Each structure stands twice: as C-alpha cells, then as structure tokens.
Tab-separated table of C-alpha atoms and ligand atoms in Angstrom:
chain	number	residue	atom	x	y	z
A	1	UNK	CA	0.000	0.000	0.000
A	2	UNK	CA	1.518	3.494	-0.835
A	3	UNK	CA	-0.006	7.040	0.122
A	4	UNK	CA	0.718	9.902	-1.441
A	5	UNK	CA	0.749	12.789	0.500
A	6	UNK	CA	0.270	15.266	-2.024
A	7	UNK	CA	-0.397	19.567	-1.769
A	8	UNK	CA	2.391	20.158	1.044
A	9	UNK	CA	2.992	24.028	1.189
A	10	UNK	CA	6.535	23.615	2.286
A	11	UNK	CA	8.175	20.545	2.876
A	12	UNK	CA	10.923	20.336	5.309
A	13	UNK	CA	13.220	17.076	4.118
A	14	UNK	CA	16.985	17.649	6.225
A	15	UNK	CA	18.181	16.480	2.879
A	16	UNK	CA	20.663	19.474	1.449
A	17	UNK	CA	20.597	17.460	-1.992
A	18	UNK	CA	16.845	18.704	-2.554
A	19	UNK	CA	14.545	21.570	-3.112
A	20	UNK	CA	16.504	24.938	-2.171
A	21	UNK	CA	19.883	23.282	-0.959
A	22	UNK	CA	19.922	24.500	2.044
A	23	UNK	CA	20.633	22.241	5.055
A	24	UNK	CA	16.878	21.845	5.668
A	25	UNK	CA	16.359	20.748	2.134
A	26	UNK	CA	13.133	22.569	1.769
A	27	UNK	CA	10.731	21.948	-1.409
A	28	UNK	CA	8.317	24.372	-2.329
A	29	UNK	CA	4.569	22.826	-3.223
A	30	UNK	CA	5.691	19.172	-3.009
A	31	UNK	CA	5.032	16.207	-2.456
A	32	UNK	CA	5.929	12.330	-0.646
A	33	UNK	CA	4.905	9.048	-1.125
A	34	UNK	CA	5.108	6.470	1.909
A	35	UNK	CA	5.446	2.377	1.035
A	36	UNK	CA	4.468	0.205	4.503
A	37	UNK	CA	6.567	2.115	6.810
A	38	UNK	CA	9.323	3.753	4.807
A	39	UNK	CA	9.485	7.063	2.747
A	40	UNK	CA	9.282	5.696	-0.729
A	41	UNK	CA	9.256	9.446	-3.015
A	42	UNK	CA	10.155	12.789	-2.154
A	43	UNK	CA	9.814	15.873	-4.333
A	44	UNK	CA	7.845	18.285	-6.429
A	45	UNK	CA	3.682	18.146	-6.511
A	46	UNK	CA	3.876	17.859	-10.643
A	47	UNK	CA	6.823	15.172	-10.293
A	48	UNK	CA	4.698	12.989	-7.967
A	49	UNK	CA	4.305	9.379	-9.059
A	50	UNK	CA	0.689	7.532	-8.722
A	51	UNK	CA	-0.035	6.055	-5.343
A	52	UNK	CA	-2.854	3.785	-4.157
A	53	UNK	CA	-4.178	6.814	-2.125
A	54	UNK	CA	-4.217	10.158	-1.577
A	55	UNK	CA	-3.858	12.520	0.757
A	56	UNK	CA	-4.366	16.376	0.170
A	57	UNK	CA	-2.078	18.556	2.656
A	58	UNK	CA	-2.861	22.207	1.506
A	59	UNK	CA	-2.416	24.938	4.232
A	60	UNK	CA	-0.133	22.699	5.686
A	61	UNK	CA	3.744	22.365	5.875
A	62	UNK	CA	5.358	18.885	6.713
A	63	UNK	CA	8.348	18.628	9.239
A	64	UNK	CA	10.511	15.201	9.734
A	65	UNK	CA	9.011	14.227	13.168
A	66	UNK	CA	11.352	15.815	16.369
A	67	UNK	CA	13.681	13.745	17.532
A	68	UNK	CA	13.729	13.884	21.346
A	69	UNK	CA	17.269	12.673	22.571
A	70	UNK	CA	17.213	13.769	26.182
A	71	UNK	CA	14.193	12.637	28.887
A	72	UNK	CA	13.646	11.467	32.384
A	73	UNK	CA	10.293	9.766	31.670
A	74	UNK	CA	9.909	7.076	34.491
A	75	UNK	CA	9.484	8.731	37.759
A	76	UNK	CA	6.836	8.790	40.156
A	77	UNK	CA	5.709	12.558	41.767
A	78	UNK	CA	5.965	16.278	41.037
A	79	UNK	CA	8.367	19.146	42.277
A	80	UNK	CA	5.568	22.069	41.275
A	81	UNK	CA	6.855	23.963	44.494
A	82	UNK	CA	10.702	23.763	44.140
A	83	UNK	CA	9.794	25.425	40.584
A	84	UNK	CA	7.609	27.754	42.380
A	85	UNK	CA	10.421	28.551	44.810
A	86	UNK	CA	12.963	28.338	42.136
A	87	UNK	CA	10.787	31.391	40.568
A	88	UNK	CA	10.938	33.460	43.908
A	89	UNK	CA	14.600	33.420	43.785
A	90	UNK	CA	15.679	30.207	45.183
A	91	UNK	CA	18.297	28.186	42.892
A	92	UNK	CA	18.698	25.104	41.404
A	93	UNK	CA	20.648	22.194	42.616
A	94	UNK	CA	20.536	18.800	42.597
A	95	UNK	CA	18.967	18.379	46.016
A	96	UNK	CA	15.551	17.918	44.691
A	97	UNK	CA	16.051	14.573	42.519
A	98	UNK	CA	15.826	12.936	46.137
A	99	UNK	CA	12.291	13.815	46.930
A	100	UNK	CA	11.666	12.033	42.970
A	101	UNK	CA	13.380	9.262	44.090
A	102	UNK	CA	11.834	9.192	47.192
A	103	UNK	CA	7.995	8.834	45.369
A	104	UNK	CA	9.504	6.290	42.525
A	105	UNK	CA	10.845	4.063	44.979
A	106	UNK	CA	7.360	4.294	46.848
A	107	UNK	CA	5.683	3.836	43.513
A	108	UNK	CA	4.431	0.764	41.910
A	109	UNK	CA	5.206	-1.179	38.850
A	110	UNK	CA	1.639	0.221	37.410
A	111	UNK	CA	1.677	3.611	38.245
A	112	UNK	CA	5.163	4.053	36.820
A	113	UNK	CA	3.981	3.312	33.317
A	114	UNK	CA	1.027	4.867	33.555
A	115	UNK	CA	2.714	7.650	34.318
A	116	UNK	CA	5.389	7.200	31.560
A	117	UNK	CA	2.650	6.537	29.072
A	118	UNK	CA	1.282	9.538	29.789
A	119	UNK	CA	4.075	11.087	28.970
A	120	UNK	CA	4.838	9.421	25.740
A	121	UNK	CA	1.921	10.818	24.647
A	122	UNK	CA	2.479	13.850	24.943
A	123	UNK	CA	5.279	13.501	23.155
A	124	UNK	CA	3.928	12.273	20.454
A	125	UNK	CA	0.677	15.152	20.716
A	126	UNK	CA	3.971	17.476	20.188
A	127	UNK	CA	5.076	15.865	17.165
A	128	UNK	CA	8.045	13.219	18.895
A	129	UNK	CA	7.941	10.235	16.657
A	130	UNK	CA	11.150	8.971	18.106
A	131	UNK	CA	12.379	10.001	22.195
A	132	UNK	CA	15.122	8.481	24.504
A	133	UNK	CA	14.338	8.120	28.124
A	134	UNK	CA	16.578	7.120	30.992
A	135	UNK	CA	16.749	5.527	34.574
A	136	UNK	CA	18.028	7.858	37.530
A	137	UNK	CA	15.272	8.164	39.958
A	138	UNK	CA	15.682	4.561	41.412
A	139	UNK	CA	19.168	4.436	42.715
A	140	UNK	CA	18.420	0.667	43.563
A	141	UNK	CA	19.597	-2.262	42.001
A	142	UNK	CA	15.553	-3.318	41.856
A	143	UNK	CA	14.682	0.084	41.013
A	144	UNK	CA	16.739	1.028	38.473
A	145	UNK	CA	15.963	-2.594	36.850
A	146	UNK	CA	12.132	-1.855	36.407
A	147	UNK	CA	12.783	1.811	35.829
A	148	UNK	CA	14.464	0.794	32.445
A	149	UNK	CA	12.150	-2.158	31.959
A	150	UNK	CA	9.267	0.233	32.020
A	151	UNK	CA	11.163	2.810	29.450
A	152	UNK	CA	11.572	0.149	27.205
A	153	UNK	CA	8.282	-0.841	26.978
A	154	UNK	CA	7.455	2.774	25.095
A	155	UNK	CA	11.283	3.086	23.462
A	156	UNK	CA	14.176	1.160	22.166
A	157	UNK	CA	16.338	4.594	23.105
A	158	UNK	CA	16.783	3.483	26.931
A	159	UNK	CA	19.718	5.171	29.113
A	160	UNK	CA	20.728	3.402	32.378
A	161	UNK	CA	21.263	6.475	34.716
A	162	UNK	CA	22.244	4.618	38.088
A	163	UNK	CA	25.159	7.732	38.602
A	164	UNK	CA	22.258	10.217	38.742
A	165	UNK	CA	23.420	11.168	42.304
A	166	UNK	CA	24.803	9.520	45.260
A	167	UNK	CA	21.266	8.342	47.453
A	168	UNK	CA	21.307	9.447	50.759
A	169	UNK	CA	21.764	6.215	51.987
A	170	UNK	CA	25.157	6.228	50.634
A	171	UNK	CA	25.917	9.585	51.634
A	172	UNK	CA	28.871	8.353	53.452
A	173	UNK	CA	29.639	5.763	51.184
A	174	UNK	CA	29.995	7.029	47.738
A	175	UNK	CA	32.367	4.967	46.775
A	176	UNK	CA	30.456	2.261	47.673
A	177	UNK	CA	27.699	3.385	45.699
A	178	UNK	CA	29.907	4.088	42.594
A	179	UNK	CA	30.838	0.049	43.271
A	180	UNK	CA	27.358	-0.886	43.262
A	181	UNK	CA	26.746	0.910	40.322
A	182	UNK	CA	29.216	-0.789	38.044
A	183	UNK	CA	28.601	-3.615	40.423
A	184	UNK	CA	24.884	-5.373	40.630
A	185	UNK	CA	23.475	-2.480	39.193
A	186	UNK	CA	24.736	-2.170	36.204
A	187	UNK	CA	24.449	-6.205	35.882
A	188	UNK	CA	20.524	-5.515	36.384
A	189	UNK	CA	20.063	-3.067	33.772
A	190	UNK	CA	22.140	-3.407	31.168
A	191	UNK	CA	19.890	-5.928	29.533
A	192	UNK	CA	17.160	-2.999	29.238
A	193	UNK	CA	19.532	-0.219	28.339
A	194	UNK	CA	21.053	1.196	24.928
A	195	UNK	CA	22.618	3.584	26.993
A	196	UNK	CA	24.864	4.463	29.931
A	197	UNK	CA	24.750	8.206	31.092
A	198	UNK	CA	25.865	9.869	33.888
A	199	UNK	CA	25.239	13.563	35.864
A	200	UNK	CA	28.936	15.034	35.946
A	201	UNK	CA	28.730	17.997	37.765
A	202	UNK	CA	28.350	19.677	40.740
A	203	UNK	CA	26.477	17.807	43.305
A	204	UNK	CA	26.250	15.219	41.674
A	205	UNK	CA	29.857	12.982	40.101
A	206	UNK	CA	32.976	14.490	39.276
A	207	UNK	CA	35.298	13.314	35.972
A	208	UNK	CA	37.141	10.546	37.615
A	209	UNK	CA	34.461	8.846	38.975
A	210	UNK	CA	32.347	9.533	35.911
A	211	UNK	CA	34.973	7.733	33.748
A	212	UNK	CA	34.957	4.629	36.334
A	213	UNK	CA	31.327	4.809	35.265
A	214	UNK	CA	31.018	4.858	31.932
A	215	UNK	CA	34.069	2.768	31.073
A	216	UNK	CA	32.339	0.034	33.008
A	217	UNK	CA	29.252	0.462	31.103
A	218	UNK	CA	30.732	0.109	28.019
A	219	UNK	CA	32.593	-2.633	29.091
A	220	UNK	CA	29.107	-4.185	29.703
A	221	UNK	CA	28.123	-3.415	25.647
A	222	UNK	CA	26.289	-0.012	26.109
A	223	UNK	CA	26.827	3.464	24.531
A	224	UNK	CA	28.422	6.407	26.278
A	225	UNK	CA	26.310	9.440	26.717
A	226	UNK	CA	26.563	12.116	29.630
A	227	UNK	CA	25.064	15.099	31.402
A	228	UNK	CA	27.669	17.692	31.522
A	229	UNK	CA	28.264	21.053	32.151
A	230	UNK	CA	25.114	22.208	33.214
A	231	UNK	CA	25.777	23.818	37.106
A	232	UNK	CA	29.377	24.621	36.238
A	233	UNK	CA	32.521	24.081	34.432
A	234	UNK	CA	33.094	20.736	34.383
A	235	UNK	CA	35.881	18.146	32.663
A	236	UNK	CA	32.814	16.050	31.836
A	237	UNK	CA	32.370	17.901	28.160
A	238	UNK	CA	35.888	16.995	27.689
A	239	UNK	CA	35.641	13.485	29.204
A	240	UNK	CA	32.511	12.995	26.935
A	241	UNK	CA	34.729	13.622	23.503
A	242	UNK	CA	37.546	11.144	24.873
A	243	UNK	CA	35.154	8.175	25.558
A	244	UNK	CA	33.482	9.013	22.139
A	245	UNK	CA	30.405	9.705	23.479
A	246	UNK	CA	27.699	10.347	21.230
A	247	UNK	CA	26.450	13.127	23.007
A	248	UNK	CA	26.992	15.409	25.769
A	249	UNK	CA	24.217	17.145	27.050
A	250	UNK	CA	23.224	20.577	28.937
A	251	UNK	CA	26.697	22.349	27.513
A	252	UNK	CA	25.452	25.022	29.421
A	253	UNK	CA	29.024	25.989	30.414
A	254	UNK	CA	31.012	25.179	27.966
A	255	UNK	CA	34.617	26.472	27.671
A	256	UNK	CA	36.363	27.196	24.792
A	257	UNK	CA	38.436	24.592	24.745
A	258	UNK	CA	35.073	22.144	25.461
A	259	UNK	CA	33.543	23.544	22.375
A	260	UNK	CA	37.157	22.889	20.293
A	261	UNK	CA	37.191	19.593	21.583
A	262	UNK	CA	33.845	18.723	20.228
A	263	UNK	CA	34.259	20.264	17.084
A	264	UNK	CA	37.032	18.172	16.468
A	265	UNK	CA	34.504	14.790	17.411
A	266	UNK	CA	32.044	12.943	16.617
A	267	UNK	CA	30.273	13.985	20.158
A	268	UNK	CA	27.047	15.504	19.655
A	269	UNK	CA	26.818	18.742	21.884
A	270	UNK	CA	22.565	18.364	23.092
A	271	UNK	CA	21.048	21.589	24.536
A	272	UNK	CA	18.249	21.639	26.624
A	273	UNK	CA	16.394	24.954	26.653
A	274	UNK	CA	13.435	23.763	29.018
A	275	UNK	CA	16.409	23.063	31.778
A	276	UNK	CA	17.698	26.814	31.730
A	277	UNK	CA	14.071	28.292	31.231
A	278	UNK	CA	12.666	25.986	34.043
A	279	UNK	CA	15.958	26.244	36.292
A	280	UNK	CA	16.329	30.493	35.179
A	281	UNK	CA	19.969	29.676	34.577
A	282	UNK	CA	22.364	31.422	31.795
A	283	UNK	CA	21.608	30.554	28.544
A	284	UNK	CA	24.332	28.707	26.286
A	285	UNK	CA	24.849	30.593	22.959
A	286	UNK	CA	24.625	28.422	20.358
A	287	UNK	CA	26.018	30.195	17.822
A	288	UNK	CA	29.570	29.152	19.513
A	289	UNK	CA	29.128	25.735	18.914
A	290	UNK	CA	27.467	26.141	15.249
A	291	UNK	CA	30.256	28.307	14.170
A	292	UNK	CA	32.705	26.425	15.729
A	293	UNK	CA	31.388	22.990	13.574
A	294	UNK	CA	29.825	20.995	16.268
A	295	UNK	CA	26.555	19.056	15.474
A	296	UNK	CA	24.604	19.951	18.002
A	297	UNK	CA	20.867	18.713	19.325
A	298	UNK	CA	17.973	20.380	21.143
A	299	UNK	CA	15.932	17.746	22.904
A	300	UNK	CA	13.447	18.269	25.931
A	301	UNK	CA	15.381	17.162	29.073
A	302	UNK	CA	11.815	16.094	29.981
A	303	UNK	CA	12.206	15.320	34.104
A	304	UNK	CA	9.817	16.639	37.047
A	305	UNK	CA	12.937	18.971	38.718
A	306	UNK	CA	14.443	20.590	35.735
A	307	UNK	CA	12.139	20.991	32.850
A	308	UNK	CA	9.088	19.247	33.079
A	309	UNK	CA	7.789	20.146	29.372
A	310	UNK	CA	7.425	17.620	26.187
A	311	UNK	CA	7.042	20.072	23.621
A	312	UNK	CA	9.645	20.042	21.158
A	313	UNK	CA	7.913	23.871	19.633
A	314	UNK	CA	8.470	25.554	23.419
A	315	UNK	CA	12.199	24.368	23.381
A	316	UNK	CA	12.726	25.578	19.662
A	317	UNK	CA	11.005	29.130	20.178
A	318	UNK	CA	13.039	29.229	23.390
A	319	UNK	CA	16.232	28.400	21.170
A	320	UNK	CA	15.474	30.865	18.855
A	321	UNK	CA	15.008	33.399	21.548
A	322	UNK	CA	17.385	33.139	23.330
A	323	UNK	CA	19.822	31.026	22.290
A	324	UNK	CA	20.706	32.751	19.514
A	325	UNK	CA	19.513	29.904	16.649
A	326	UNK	CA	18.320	30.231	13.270
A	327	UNK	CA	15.254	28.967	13.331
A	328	UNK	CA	16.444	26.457	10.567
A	329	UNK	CA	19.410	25.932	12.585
A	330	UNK	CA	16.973	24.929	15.548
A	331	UNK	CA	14.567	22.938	13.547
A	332	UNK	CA	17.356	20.984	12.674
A	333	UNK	CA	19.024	20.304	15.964
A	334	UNK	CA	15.312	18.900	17.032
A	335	UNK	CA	15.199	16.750	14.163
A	336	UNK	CA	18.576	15.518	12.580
A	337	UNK	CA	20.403	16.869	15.211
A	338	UNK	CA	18.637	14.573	17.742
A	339	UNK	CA	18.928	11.588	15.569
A	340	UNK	CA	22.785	12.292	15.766
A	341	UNK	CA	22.656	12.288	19.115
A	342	UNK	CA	21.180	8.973	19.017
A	343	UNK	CA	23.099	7.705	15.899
A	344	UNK	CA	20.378	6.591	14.283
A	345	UNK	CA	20.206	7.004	10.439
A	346	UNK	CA	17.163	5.983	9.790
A	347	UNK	CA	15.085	9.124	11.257
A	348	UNK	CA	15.525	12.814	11.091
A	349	UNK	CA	15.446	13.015	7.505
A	350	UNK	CA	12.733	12.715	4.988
A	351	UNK	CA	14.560	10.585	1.753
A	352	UNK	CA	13.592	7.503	-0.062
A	353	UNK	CA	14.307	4.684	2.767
A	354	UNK	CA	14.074	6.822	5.865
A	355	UNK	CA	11.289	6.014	8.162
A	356	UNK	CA	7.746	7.763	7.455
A	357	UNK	CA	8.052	10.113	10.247
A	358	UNK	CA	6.731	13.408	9.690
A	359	UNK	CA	4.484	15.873	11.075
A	360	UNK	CA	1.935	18.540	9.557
A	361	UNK	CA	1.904	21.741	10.914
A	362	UNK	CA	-0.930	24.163	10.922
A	363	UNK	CA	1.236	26.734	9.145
A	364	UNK	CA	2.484	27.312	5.883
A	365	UNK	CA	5.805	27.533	7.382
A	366	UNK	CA	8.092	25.903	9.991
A	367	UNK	CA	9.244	28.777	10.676
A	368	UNK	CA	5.881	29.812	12.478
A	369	UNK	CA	7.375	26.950	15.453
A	370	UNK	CA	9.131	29.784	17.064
A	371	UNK	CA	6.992	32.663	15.581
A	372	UNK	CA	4.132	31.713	17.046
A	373	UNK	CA	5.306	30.127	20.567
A	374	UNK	CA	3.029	28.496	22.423
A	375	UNK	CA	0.346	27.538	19.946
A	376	UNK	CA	-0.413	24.004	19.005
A	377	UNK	CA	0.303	23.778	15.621
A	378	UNK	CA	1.260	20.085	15.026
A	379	UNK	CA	-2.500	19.239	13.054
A	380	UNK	CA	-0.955	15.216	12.471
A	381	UNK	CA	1.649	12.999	13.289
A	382	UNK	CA	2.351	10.023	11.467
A	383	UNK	CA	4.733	7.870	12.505
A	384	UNK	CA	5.884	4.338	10.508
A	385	UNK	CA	4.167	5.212	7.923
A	386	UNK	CA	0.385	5.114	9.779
A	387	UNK	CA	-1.232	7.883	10.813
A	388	UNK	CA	-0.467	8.471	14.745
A	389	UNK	CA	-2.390	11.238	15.915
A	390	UNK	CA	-4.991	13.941	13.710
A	391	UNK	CA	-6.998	17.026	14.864
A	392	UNK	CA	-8.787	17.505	11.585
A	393	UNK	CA	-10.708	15.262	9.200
A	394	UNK	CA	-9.033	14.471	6.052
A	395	UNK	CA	-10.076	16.820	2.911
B	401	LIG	O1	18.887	16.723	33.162
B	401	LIG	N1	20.817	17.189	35.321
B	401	LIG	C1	20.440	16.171	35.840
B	401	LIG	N2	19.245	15.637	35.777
B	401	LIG	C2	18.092	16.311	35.319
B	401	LIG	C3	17.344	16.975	36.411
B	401	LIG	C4	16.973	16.078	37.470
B	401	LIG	C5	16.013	16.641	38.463
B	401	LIG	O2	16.137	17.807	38.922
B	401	LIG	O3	15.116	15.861	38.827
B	401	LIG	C6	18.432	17.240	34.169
B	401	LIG	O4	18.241	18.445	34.237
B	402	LIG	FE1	18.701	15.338	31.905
C-alpha cells in the first residue's frame, strides 16, 4: 500500500541534496509518497508518481518528526513547588532529585507506566515520533531494573542512569555506591539499556568517577552518553569527547576549549532549553558551537525537577530566543540533530528509505514553530508510515 501525501505548502526534508539546498532541504509545493513504513518518493507536486491513495495537505507544511534525545520519563511525583520557589529566587541544585526518588521508589510497577505513558503521549501530541528516556530516579539495584524495563516498553532509546546522584543512603559511602553501580546495578540493567549516562557535575559525580562509570558500562556493551556542564565548568564535556560519546548534554558551560574539543569529534553537543528556562539559569549561545562545527541537538530534558515540558515547539522558540539559533538551525538540531545524538540514520530526515516520520503543521511555514510560541500547531503525526495522531478530518 503506498499514500501519497500530495499539496504540502513547504516541505521540510533535512536532505541538502533537494529543493533549495539548504541544510533543511526545503521543497516548495511538493510532495511524498510512503510504502508500509518507509518514505518511498520525495519531491515536487507535478513530479509525484501515482499512489494507491491520496492525501491532500494544503495549508499545511510537513516537518521530519522531532527527535527527542534527552528525557527522564519514568518517575513517580511532582516538584511544582521547588519550581515555584525556584521562581521566587531560590536556585537550582541537585537536592531535589531525592524527593523524585523518594515517590519512585514508593511507587508501583503500574503507576510508573502509567505515568510514563502519559508522557509518551504527549510527546507524540507534540510531534516526537522517536524520544530516549533514561533511569536515575531509582538508585536501587531493583529500582533502576524496572525503571528501564518500564522505558523500554514505550522506546528502544533506553539510558541506564544509576550515577544520577549519590542516594542518601550512601551519603557516606559514595564509593560504595559508585561500586554498586558498576557492580549489581549495572548487571541488572544493562539488559534494558542502549545507553549508559551519567550527571557530571556539581552535586552530583565528578570526571574521575564519571569515567569509572562509563568505562564500566561500556565494558558491559552499552553506549556512552553524559550530562555535563550544566551547574558549572566541568571536565565532563571533555571526558565525553575522549570516551566518544555520542552526546553530551546541557553544555550550558562550555569552555572554549570544550567547544574545540567537540568540534574536532564525533560527540554531539545536546542543549536543553526547558532546563535553563525551568531552572532560570544562563543561557548557552549556540552560535559558539554552530560556528565552531559541532553538530549539536535540542531535545526536551523532559524530568519533574528541571524541565518538566514535552514540547519540542516551546524548546525551539526558546532556542530561537534566546539562544541565539536560526530557526532552521533549531529545527534541525530537534530533528537531525537529535537523531545524531542517538546515531540513528534511519530518522531525522525525509529521503527515499528513511522512516515515514513526519508531522503537519498548521502553518504554511516551519518557521511559524518559534513565531508563534506556544500555539499548538502540530494538526498530524504520522509515525511508521500510519497515521499516529490527527486534529482535523481528512479533505
Ligand atoms: O537533566 N541534570 C540532571 N538531571 C536532570 C534533572 C533532574 C532533576 O532535577 O530531577 C536534568 O536536568
Ligand atoms: Fe537530563
């Protein structure tokens, strides 16, 4: 069964080698054709090949689907006063992931994937076809464990985040939680993760330990990733490029020599606007790393402490605002940039072979994501090739 999906305003493809060249590979009053799950035709409307059906798009633009490479789905609770506080003047540190902890240890097997479902669909209301979440608010071997179990039952893009921070029953023992980490724990969960991550910053675990960690995770067959940089300077940026991680994420204090170092990698620098709006921190100027040559990701950092949003259009008109993005530049970070981040090359990009991942926006251009903040403009999401979510009857 194809569809043709015909009448598209303004196509948005991330492939340079079509329509106007540019990165974002727009095409003006195009067209696609899906096969089963897969993009099967991109291009011009008067180009378009036959299809078994048709749908007509006009008034709308089409977007790859957002790529959402950074979220703390599974946890039980809500931290709607520490924000509140946070807002009066009080600031952000990494006390607060106890009292999560605290309610997703307390929390049952149930209410923890009702809770991430819930979340996945928002997600994919704000036009996510394709999100990573982690572990982190367990800090048990048993809790970790069914943390990731429960990820994985809504994504293959699961991140074992045991080295969140030290539990306060190891307050006196970090080192003995760091063992039990790349002890038992990691045992536990690395069956159900993708992914090892860790916080390296202040409050949370310096370089050397956060080395122990992830070389130990690899070691067990998973993928380096890492929060870094967010609360302060940290070696963790640095760290990240020498383990080739694929991404490093916050970046919110980056040095000069941190940005250097990943322009000369592979590492995938992922900011998180929602964290510095939500946490009223400094915002990192993106233009540094773009001009610099880094590939760099926005994704949603999607937790109850930090930034408790899922939409991908807040955290690209927040970007734009004021973090000094092109809006092209930020629609692709949330898109390709994010699929980067996750190496995946099968998303991101609207070509013949990708995944049918796309969204339609109620706009005749993407640009109106950051233009017109706040407004729900995603109209359909289709995702594999079937149609996900729609606010409007077909014409
Ligand atoms: O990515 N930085 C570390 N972890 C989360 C926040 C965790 C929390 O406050 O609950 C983040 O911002
Ligand atoms: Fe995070």
């Amino acid at each position: 069964m194809t569809t043709l999906y015909t009448n598209i305003g303004e196509l948005v493809t991330n492939d340079p080698t079509q329509g106007d060249g540019s990165p974002l590979g727009i095409i003006a009053d195009a067209a696609l054709v899906v096969d089963g799950d897969r993009i099967a035709w991109v291009g011009t409307r008067v180009d378009a090949p036959a299809a078994d059906s048709r749908v007509s798009c006009v008034g709308t633009s089409v977007i790859p689907g957002f790529v959402d490479s950074h979220a703390h789905l599974v946890f039980a609770g809500e931290r709607s006063a520490e924000f509140a506080a946070r807002m009066s003047g009080e600031p952000y540190g990494t006390g607060g992931i106890s009292s999560t902890v605290a309610a997703t240890r307390a929390a049952d097997d149930a209410a923890l994937r009702a809770g991430v479902e819930r979340l996945a669909g928002e997600l994919l209301r704000a036009g996510v076809t394709t999100f990573e979440t982690k572990s982190g608010y367990g800090l048990t071997v048993v809790d970790e464990a069914r943390c990731l179990q429960i990820a994985a039952t809504v994504t293959d893009e699961t991140t074992f985040l045991g080295a969140h921070v030290v539990p306060a029953e190891f307050r006196d023992d970090r080192d003995g939680y760091i063992e039990l980490v790349v002890g038992d724990m990691l045992d536990a969960c690395a069956p159900a993760a993708s992914w090892v991550d860790v916080f390296c910053d202040r409050g949370a675990f310096d370089v050397d330990e956060a080395r122990h960690i992830l070389t130990a995770g690899m070691a067990a067959g998973l993928v380096p990733r890492l929060h870094a940089g967010q609360l302060g300077p940290s070696g963790g940026i640095q760290l990240g490029v020498d383990l080739g991680a694929a991404s490093v994420d916050h970046c919110t204090y980056a040095t000069g020599a941190d940005v250097e170092a990943l322009a000369g990698s592979p590492t995938v620098a992922t900011l998180l606007p929602g964290a510095e709006f939500s946490t009223r921190a400094q915002w990192p100027d993106a233009k540094r790393f773009l001009d610099a040559g880094v590939t760099v990701a926005l994704a949603t950092d999607c937790n109850p402490g930090s930034s408790f949003t899922t939409s991908m259009s807040f955290c690209i008109a927040v970007a734009v605002r004021d973090m000094n993005f092109t809006p092209a530049q930020a629609l692709w970070s949330a898109t390709a940039g994010g699929a980067a981040a996750l190496r995946r090359a099968d998303v991101g990009v609207l070509a013949e072979g990708r995944r049918a991942d796309f969204v339609r926006l109620d706009a005749p251009s993407y640009l109106h994501l950051a233009y017109r903040p706040g407004v729900p403009l995603v109209r359909d999401v289709v995702k594999g090739g079937q149609q996900e979510l729609s606010r409007r009857v077909e014409s």
